[in-house]
């Protein structure tokens, strides 16, 4: 207690002897005191009132009704340093020496980035300048050995050494190999060009290329080189063989080439069933009936691996003698052309039926182009062609210089089944009229000329009997024409063939399957013996190969 009272007494005594100091002025007063200088008016004057642009007032601020919530004209370019004087009640510059110092021009402030669409990247500003300087050849400030004012030397890294000083032995070896490769390629190209431009080796080659005869002019040399290159490319564009069909001694005099897709069958794909193939109505009758007059060939532009299973199911008894696939076509301009000149058959006795005109543009005069069959049930477009094809077969048996191209030209631009039916009806009407006139005169017209032309019978006691037992006199008396008699004979042969197929078809299929299996076993045995011979084993003599029969023997007899 005593100590506390003594300290209080001492403080009171000091306060009595200390002079009284005026209270400290406020901050604004202190600033005005520092700014008092002689000759300066320090009285306060109101500044210009603040004006607001009502045109920029778009949306009222819920807190301050007179101030807009945001300014639609705000932009980074308007962010500049304010130049107005401070308003009333705002402190002036606190440092009086700053006012007396000379004013320096203020640097314009760069516009602030527009942050309404995201924050911009500062990577370019931070690292772009350093990268630019390094590319421009800026010198390292820590490098005291190089002169920053001297230009870079001719080396790979800008030094004084040549470029070869920086190459390794691997680089020099690689460049050397590349140079020798260029030289070898140039020499090889020159020798190959001279070899292609040489004259033809023999006269047969020269006759085969009439447009490129022998000679040493630049034009002829170019033509020979082009012909040889085209011959090499023909492996991919021309048919596999120049003669697609072999020569057979006993075969029908006419050849009928049939397309597969959209003519005999129609294939379509669905998500429910996948690929399905439908057989056109009347295909079996069409093939079996015309097989007695024509050599049937199926020529398709599909691949053999796709079309062969379809042909086997379509014609299990091998009525069609020869199937041909895409490998036998000629590829030209994006189309697979079925060139009949490679069939090894007389074009005057060859007919092709297709559904695509581009497939037969090599020989359009031999072609019958039908509309595509899209799988409609009850279609008769294929069967309706039988009478016309049957009539051509009858004309061919009559002998003479018969040409199927003339008959097809007479049907050009017309529906063949309809046109032939109309012509046959007119011919039948004329025949009946002539027959009635002969009956009125009670005279018998000899038909020996017709029968002799057909070569199908002989005279016996004033009557003409054909090989199948048909009496020509009786048939003529009934009003039948030659086409009717020929058609009756063809129907009898078809019925005989159909009967044999129904009775012996299963047996034929089993025999063909056994023959094919035996043929495959023989091929496998020959392949194994040939493979063993490579390892020093003794290979047995290969057994003679017998290919499977092209058609059932009973069916050939019926034909």
XYZ file of C-alpha atoms in Angstrom:
559
model
C 0.000 0.000 0.000
C 2.785 2.369 0.834
C 4.578 1.781 -2.419
C 1.402 2.311 -4.444
C 0.675 5.653 -2.666
C 4.235 6.870 -3.266
C 4.076 6.184 -6.991
C 0.765 8.031 -7.261
C 2.279 11.083 -5.461
C 5.226 11.201 -7.813
C 2.969 11.139 -10.907
C 0.876 13.993 -9.551
C 3.923 16.106 -8.924
C 5.275 15.552 -12.424
C 1.944 16.536 -13.915
C 1.947 19.837 -12.085
C 5.397 20.813 -13.365
C 4.847 19.631 -17.022
C 3.561 22.393 -19.464
C 0.096 21.774 -20.980
C 0.040 20.690 -24.632
C -2.831 21.380 -27.016
C -4.868 18.417 -28.107
C -3.728 16.598 -31.271
C -5.582 17.674 -34.328
C -7.412 15.294 -36.622
C -5.881 13.878 -39.748
C -7.557 16.372 -42.037
C -6.440 19.274 -39.918
C -2.839 17.993 -39.885
C -2.775 17.743 -43.653
C -4.065 21.272 -44.049
C -1.406 22.526 -41.663
C 1.371 20.973 -43.728
C -0.103 22.529 -46.858
C -0.160 26.094 -45.449
C 2.261 28.163 -47.437
C 2.450 31.915 -47.942
C 0.414 33.202 -50.849
C -1.806 30.169 -51.125
C -5.522 30.200 -50.646
C -6.367 27.303 -48.384
C -10.061 28.010 -48.103
C -12.291 25.112 -48.899
C -14.228 25.270 -52.147
C -16.845 22.795 -53.265
C -15.841 20.725 -56.258
C -17.961 19.936 -59.285
C -21.026 17.933 -58.397
C -21.002 14.299 -59.509
C -23.255 13.694 -62.486
C -24.827 10.368 -63.371
C -25.679 9.357 -66.905
C -29.241 8.162 -66.900
C -28.790 6.504 -70.289
C -26.637 3.821 -68.699
C -29.164 3.094 -66.024
C -30.608 -0.223 -67.038
C -31.591 -2.104 -63.924
C -32.181 -0.473 -60.557
C -30.153 -1.656 -57.644
C -32.474 -2.985 -54.947
C -30.208 -1.353 -52.281
C -29.518 2.027 -53.940
C -32.397 2.862 -56.238
C -30.530 5.685 -57.960
C -27.498 3.549 -58.850
C -27.714 0.873 -61.627
C -26.851 -2.714 -60.715
C -24.438 -3.072 -63.642
C -23.295 -0.966 -66.537
C -23.939 -2.490 -69.962
C -21.281 -0.281 -71.566
C -18.576 -1.441 -69.216
C -15.487 -2.633 -71.081
C -11.835 -3.191 -70.254
C -10.877 -0.227 -72.479
C -12.670 2.201 -70.122
C -10.589 1.154 -67.085
C -8.267 4.189 -66.950
C -6.734 6.111 -64.101
C -9.085 8.856 -62.733
C -7.832 12.392 -63.362
C -10.323 14.384 -61.300
C -9.452 16.137 -58.057
C -10.587 14.568 -54.781
C -14.017 15.630 -53.665
C -14.994 17.340 -50.502
C -14.125 15.501 -47.356
C -11.414 13.456 -49.112
C -7.799 13.865 -47.989
C -5.322 15.519 -50.326
C -1.727 14.468 -50.842
C -0.076 13.889 -47.508
C 3.467 14.683 -48.740
C 3.895 18.404 -49.372
C 7.085 17.815 -51.365
C 5.135 15.787 -53.869
C 3.242 18.879 -54.966
C 6.379 20.901 -55.524
C 8.104 18.131 -57.488
C 7.903 18.368 -61.291
C 5.031 16.444 -62.742
C 5.978 13.447 -64.860
C 3.718 12.273 -67.690
C 1.540 9.495 -66.478
C 1.803 6.220 -68.350
C -1.529 5.061 -69.719
C -2.803 2.073 -67.860
C -3.197 -1.083 -69.917
C -6.790 -2.200 -70.265
C -7.737 -4.883 -67.816
C -8.703 -8.284 -69.253
C -12.345 -9.012 -69.839
C -13.213 -11.585 -67.189
C -16.777 -12.110 -68.302
C -15.767 -15.131 -70.439
C -13.204 -16.642 -68.084
C -9.769 -15.895 -66.735
C -7.170 -15.541 -69.555
C -3.928 -17.498 -69.456
C -0.742 -15.721 -68.390
C 1.591 -18.395 -69.780
C 2.437 -16.377 -72.889
C 3.242 -13.248 -70.917
C 5.460 -15.145 -68.500
C 7.332 -17.478 -70.843
C 6.733 -16.116 -74.359
C 9.234 -13.297 -74.038
C 11.998 -15.579 -72.835
C 11.364 -18.030 -75.657
C 11.388 -15.223 -78.224
C 14.685 -13.966 -76.964
C 16.211 -17.423 -77.065
C 15.092 -17.904 -80.656
C 16.449 -14.504 -81.637
C 19.874 -15.591 -80.414
C 19.988 -13.737 -77.097
C 23.204 -14.333 -75.239
C 23.324 -15.851 -71.808
C 24.237 -13.081 -69.281
C 26.433 -15.566 -67.393
C 28.441 -16.436 -70.527
C 31.538 -14.204 -70.571
C 33.465 -16.088 -73.267
C 31.289 -15.168 -76.285
C 30.923 -11.747 -77.749
C 27.217 -10.830 -77.697
C 27.657 -8.524 -80.699
C 29.284 -11.139 -82.951
C 26.986 -13.121 -85.336
C 26.635 -16.888 -84.879
C 29.039 -19.110 -86.738
C 28.237 -21.495 -89.618
C 27.959 -24.672 -87.506
C 24.879 -26.812 -86.848
C 24.622 -25.307 -83.351
C 25.681 -21.787 -84.391
C 29.379 -22.310 -83.576
C 32.521 -21.770 -85.573
C 32.967 -25.441 -86.640
C 31.537 -26.685 -89.971
C 28.520 -28.941 -90.160
C 30.622 -32.007 -90.895
C 32.243 -31.662 -87.454
C 28.942 -32.525 -85.832
C 28.247 -35.641 -88.001
C 28.846 -39.041 -86.519
C 30.151 -42.059 -88.360
C 26.626 -43.462 -88.456
C 25.355 -40.316 -90.193
C 28.111 -40.432 -92.791
C 27.483 -44.126 -93.443
C 23.742 -43.530 -93.778
C 24.246 -40.687 -96.242
C 26.635 -42.794 -98.285
C 24.148 -45.666 -98.506
C 21.389 -43.243 -99.513
C 23.502 -41.772 -102.319
C 24.370 -45.211 -103.683
C 20.682 -46.180 -103.492
C 19.724 -43.169 -105.609
C 22.335 -44.059 -108.193
C 21.239 -47.719 -108.291
C 17.603 -46.718 -108.645
C 18.398 -44.396 -111.533
C 20.439 -47.090 -113.308
C 17.729 -49.689 -112.758
C 15.061 -47.324 -114.091
C 17.071 -46.630 -117.219
C 17.773 -50.305 -117.910
C 14.112 -51.239 -117.285
C 12.905 -48.528 -119.627
C 15.270 -49.679 -122.373
C 14.145 -53.282 -121.852
C 10.467 -52.349 -122.166
C 11.066 -50.271 -125.281
C 12.882 -53.028 -127.190
C 11.487 -54.538 -130.382
C 9.136 -57.495 -130.260
C 10.792 -60.871 -129.874
C 8.956 -62.587 -132.737
C 6.493 -61.921 -135.530
C 3.503 -63.256 -133.611
C 3.934 -60.599 -130.917
C 4.297 -57.899 -133.571
C 1.107 -59.032 -135.295
C -0.665 -59.085 -131.946
C 0.270 -55.426 -131.351
C -0.421 -53.802 -134.698
C -0.582 -50.308 -133.215
C 2.969 -50.637 -131.801
C 5.234 -52.035 -134.541
C 8.994 -52.376 -134.374
C 11.101 -49.257 -134.693
C 13.384 -46.959 -132.729
C 11.473 -43.705 -132.882
C 10.417 -42.268 -129.500
C 6.723 -42.728 -130.323
C 7.040 -46.418 -131.218
C 9.270 -47.095 -128.220
C 6.700 -45.506 -125.931
C 3.874 -47.564 -127.476
C 5.774 -50.824 -127.015
C 6.569 -49.996 -123.394
C 2.941 -49.108 -122.758
C 1.751 -52.322 -124.404
C 4.103 -54.427 -122.275
C 3.033 -52.673 -119.056
C -0.614 -53.147 -119.974
C 0.096 -56.815 -120.578
C 1.480 -57.134 -117.061
C -1.550 -55.385 -115.584
C -3.898 -57.623 -117.557
C -3.322 -60.313 -114.921
C -5.663 -58.340 -112.659
C -8.145 -57.093 -115.291
C -8.400 -59.833 -117.920
C -10.031 -63.279 -117.572
C -8.017 -66.076 -116.034
C -7.782 -67.984 -119.338
C -8.090 -66.930 -122.932
C -10.348 -69.944 -123.537
C -12.769 -70.327 -120.656
C -14.609 -73.390 -121.989
C -12.996 -76.565 -123.341
C -13.713 -78.004 -126.737
C -16.221 -80.886 -126.524
C -17.042 -83.178 -129.418
C -20.634 -84.031 -128.538
C -22.447 -80.936 -127.365
C -25.564 -78.987 -128.382
C -25.060 -76.642 -131.327
C -26.202 -73.531 -129.394
C -24.749 -72.035 -126.205
C -26.949 -70.242 -123.660
C -25.116 -68.170 -121.040
C -27.179 -67.278 -117.957
C -26.510 -64.820 -115.181
C -27.080 -65.910 -111.584
C -27.887 -62.893 -109.441
C -31.412 -61.465 -109.865
C -32.081 -63.776 -112.829
C -32.130 -67.317 -111.459
C -31.964 -66.452 -107.746
C -32.361 -63.403 -105.501
C -30.418 -62.871 -102.274
C -31.331 -60.430 -99.529
C -30.234 -59.767 -95.947
C -32.462 -59.008 -92.948
C -31.716 -58.506 -89.269
C -34.036 -61.370 -88.380
C -32.846 -64.078 -90.783
C -29.516 -62.798 -92.138
C -28.728 -63.773 -95.734
C -31.427 -65.720 -97.569
C -31.512 -66.824 -101.214
C -34.749 -67.440 -103.123
C -35.025 -69.518 -106.301
C -37.017 -67.960 -109.129
C -40.254 -69.703 -110.064
C -39.822 -72.063 -113.031
C -36.005 -72.307 -112.842
C -35.990 -76.123 -112.731
C -38.289 -76.390 -115.752
C -36.337 -73.695 -117.622
C -32.974 -75.428 -117.161
C -34.141 -79.000 -117.765
C -36.237 -78.181 -120.808
C -33.624 -76.046 -122.617
C -30.765 -78.424 -121.758
C -31.855 -80.615 -124.724
C -31.258 -77.721 -127.155
C -28.510 -75.574 -125.559
C -25.170 -75.904 -123.859
C -26.014 -74.193 -120.564
C -23.425 -71.969 -118.879
C -23.910 -69.972 -115.657
C -21.717 -66.866 -115.819
C -21.800 -64.766 -112.639
C -19.828 -61.727 -111.492
C -19.796 -63.027 -107.906
C -16.790 -64.705 -106.362
C -16.505 -68.471 -106.675
C -16.470 -68.967 -102.896
C -19.836 -67.183 -102.662
C -21.583 -68.379 -105.821
C -20.460 -72.020 -105.988
C -22.545 -73.188 -102.957
C -25.606 -71.473 -104.428
C -25.129 -73.135 -107.827
C -24.721 -76.545 -106.185
C -28.063 -76.177 -104.402
C -29.751 -74.630 -107.427
C -28.632 -77.396 -109.803
C -27.859 -80.532 -107.759
C -28.097 -82.860 -110.793
C -25.531 -80.871 -112.833
C -27.882 -79.936 -115.661
C -25.729 -76.830 -116.229
C -22.510 -77.958 -117.852
C -20.133 -75.091 -117.000
C -20.139 -72.533 -114.148
C -18.019 -69.379 -114.544
C -17.299 -66.836 -111.786
C -15.757 -63.400 -111.323
C -12.316 -64.746 -112.171
C -13.542 -65.242 -115.747
C -14.787 -61.654 -116.187
C -12.893 -58.646 -117.540
C -12.642 -55.643 -115.227
C -12.934 -52.329 -117.019
C -14.091 -48.942 -115.755
C -15.451 -50.322 -112.494
C -17.609 -52.982 -114.218
C -17.185 -56.746 -114.472
C -17.696 -57.454 -118.174
C -18.665 -60.925 -119.369
C -16.681 -61.077 -122.597
C -18.112 -63.846 -124.764
C -15.055 -63.815 -127.034
C -13.176 -65.801 -124.363
C -15.760 -68.609 -124.225
C -14.179 -70.527 -127.118
C -17.589 -70.702 -128.796
C -19.028 -69.377 -132.056
C -20.654 -66.006 -131.298
C -23.211 -66.535 -134.082
C -24.607 -69.407 -132.002
C -24.214 -67.932 -128.505
C -26.857 -66.080 -126.466
C -26.381 -64.442 -123.052
C -29.250 -63.470 -120.727
C -28.421 -60.931 -118.010
C -30.056 -58.277 -115.841
C -27.275 -55.659 -116.082
C -26.460 -54.011 -119.404
C -22.926 -53.112 -118.247
C -22.076 -56.814 -117.929
C -22.790 -57.483 -121.620
C -21.546 -54.244 -123.206
C -18.749 -56.148 -124.981
C -21.296 -58.043 -127.166
C -24.683 -56.310 -126.829
C -25.889 -57.907 -130.065
C -25.752 -61.336 -128.374
C -27.532 -60.250 -125.195
C -31.057 -60.334 -123.813
C -31.339 -57.924 -120.883
C -34.258 -58.660 -118.555
C -35.521 -56.687 -115.556
C -34.140 -57.794 -112.205
C -36.221 -60.257 -110.222
C -36.641 -59.028 -106.638
C -38.149 -62.196 -105.178
C -41.802 -61.773 -106.230
C -43.710 -65.082 -106.028
C -45.589 -66.242 -109.114
C -43.146 -64.579 -111.533
C -43.268 -65.868 -115.131
C -40.618 -63.679 -116.747
C -38.127 -66.501 -117.121
C -40.508 -69.236 -118.313
C -42.075 -66.903 -120.882
C -38.743 -66.839 -122.787
C -38.850 -70.596 -123.496
C -40.990 -70.383 -126.702
C -38.643 -67.867 -128.316
C -35.488 -69.799 -127.375
C -37.148 -72.995 -128.528
C -37.939 -71.396 -131.899
C -34.277 -70.365 -132.349
C -33.194 -73.951 -131.662
C -35.620 -75.187 -134.328
C -34.272 -72.699 -136.870
C -30.726 -73.783 -136.142
C -31.557 -77.436 -136.823
C -32.877 -76.388 -140.204
C -29.299 -75.796 -141.343
C -27.959 -72.916 -143.363
C -26.049 -69.853 -142.169
C -28.170 -69.289 -139.110
C -27.134 -66.394 -136.850
C -28.864 -65.769 -133.525
C -27.770 -62.121 -133.623
C -30.129 -61.412 -136.509
C -33.074 -62.861 -134.599
C -32.174 -60.839 -131.489
C -31.827 -57.671 -133.553
C -35.387 -58.081 -134.823
C -36.533 -58.054 -131.175
C -34.448 -55.036 -130.168
C -36.312 -52.594 -127.954
C -39.350 -54.874 -127.549
C -40.657 -57.253 -124.933
C -39.543 -60.578 -126.411
C -42.274 -62.881 -124.971
C -45.082 -60.514 -126.008
C -43.661 -59.768 -129.449
C -42.981 -63.434 -130.209
C -46.503 -64.433 -129.127
C -47.991 -61.854 -131.501
C -45.826 -62.987 -134.394
C -46.652 -66.649 -133.737
C -50.370 -65.844 -133.658
C -50.122 -64.116 -137.069
C -48.159 -67.037 -138.491
C -50.691 -69.510 -137.125
C -53.599 -67.584 -138.633
C -51.886 -67.541 -142.043
C -51.163 -71.274 -141.747
C -54.780 -72.122 -140.940
C -55.991 -70.007 -143.837
C -53.645 -71.813 -146.211
C -54.717 -75.188 -144.804
C -58.372 -74.412 -145.394
C -57.610 -73.407 -148.973
C -55.798 -76.676 -149.600
C -58.651 -78.690 -148.162
C -61.022 -76.938 -150.497
C -58.896 -77.872 -153.479
C -58.569 -81.416 -152.085
C -54.909 -81.345 -152.621
C -52.256 -82.406 -150.205
C -49.281 -80.231 -149.716
C -46.027 -82.033 -149.394
C -44.102 -81.251 -146.270
C -41.034 -83.187 -147.270
C -39.040 -79.978 -147.575
C -39.718 -79.120 -143.917
C -38.880 -82.590 -142.699
C -35.761 -82.796 -144.830
C -34.627 -79.494 -143.406
C -35.124 -80.801 -139.887
C -33.530 -84.170 -140.700
C -35.774 -85.977 -138.246
C -37.596 -88.683 -140.283
C -37.957 -90.694 -143.479
C -40.737 -91.503 -145.913
C -42.615 -94.769 -145.568
C -45.584 -95.611 -147.796
C -46.308 -91.947 -148.459
C -46.146 -90.952 -144.794
C -43.436 -89.110 -142.831
C -42.614 -90.707 -139.477
C -40.230 -88.921 -137.153
C -37.689 -90.622 -134.884
C -40.008 -90.384 -131.877
C -42.947 -91.901 -133.789
C -44.716 -88.666 -134.741
C -46.709 -88.935 -137.964
C -46.178 -85.717 -139.902
C -49.219 -86.262 -142.127
C -51.534 -86.642 -139.195
C -49.995 -83.680 -137.391
C -50.390 -81.508 -140.471
C -53.983 -82.620 -140.939
C -54.678 -81.518 -137.373
C -53.511 -77.997 -138.222
C -50.161 -78.142 -136.442
C -47.218 -76.097 -137.613
C -43.584 -77.141 -137.526
C -43.038 -75.283 -134.267
C -45.911 -77.217 -132.711
C -44.435 -80.547 -133.779
C -40.992 -79.506 -132.549
C -42.504 -78.402 -129.242
C -44.311 -81.705 -128.753
C -41.061 -83.590 -129.210
C -39.323 -81.383 -126.667
C -42.089 -81.915 -124.105
C -41.824 -85.659 -124.464
C -38.093 -85.546 -123.845
C -38.560 -83.293 -120.828
C -41.139 -85.643 -119.338
C -38.767 -88.546 -119.795
C -35.948 -86.647 -118.065
C -38.185 -85.544 -115.206
C -39.336 -89.121 -114.662
C -35.771 -90.389 -114.439
C -34.841 -87.643 -111.965
C -37.748 -88.478 -109.682
C -36.951 -92.193 -109.780
C -33.146 -92.127 -109.667
C -32.309 -88.672 -108.354
C -31.333 -89.788 -104.861
C -29.075 -92.483 -106.239
C -27.358 -90.011 -108.551
C -26.689 -87.622 -105.700
C -25.116 -90.381 -103.586
C -22.922 -91.515 -106.474
C -21.751 -87.956 -107.157
C -21.008 -87.410 -103.456
C -18.925 -90.624 -103.324
C -17.028 -89.701 -106.479
C -16.282 -86.235 -105.130
C -15.121 -87.637 -101.785
C -12.881 -90.129 -103.538
C -11.431 -87.369 -105.711
C -10.652 -85.239 -102.637
C -8.947 -88.175 -100.891
C -6.754 -88.763 -103.925
C -5.787 -85.099 -104.004
C -4.910 -85.140 -100.307
C -2.835 -88.295 -100.793
C -0.905 -86.710 -103.658
C -0.270 -83.588 -101.592
C 1.106 -85.625 -98.676
C 3.379 -87.668 -100.959
C 4.649 -84.453 -102.545
C 5.362 -82.940 -99.121
C 7.258 -86.047 -97.984
C 9.482 -85.899 -101.061
C 10.920 -82.603 -99.790
C 12.260 -84.416 -96.697
C 14.026 -87.137 -98.673
C 11.218 -89.690 -98.607
C 10.358 -91.756 -101.645
C 7.182 -90.438 -103.164
C 4.946 -92.996 -104.785
C 3.741 -92.440 -108.293
C 0.617 -90.267 -108.200
C -2.573 -92.047 -109.023
C -4.516 -90.758 -112.014
C -7.036 -88.130 -110.946
C -10.611 -88.498 -112.081
C -12.646 -85.334 -111.588
C -16.255 -85.652 -110.465
C -18.780 -86.072 -113.267
C -20.170 -82.898 -114.724
C -23.663 -84.378 -114.968
C -25.477 -87.570 -114.127
C -25.068 -90.232 -116.842
C -28.792 -90.951 -116.945
C -29.513 -87.293 -117.514
C -27.056 -87.212 -120.419
C -28.740 -90.188 -121.985
C -32.093 -88.464 -121.787
C -30.671 -85.432 -123.504
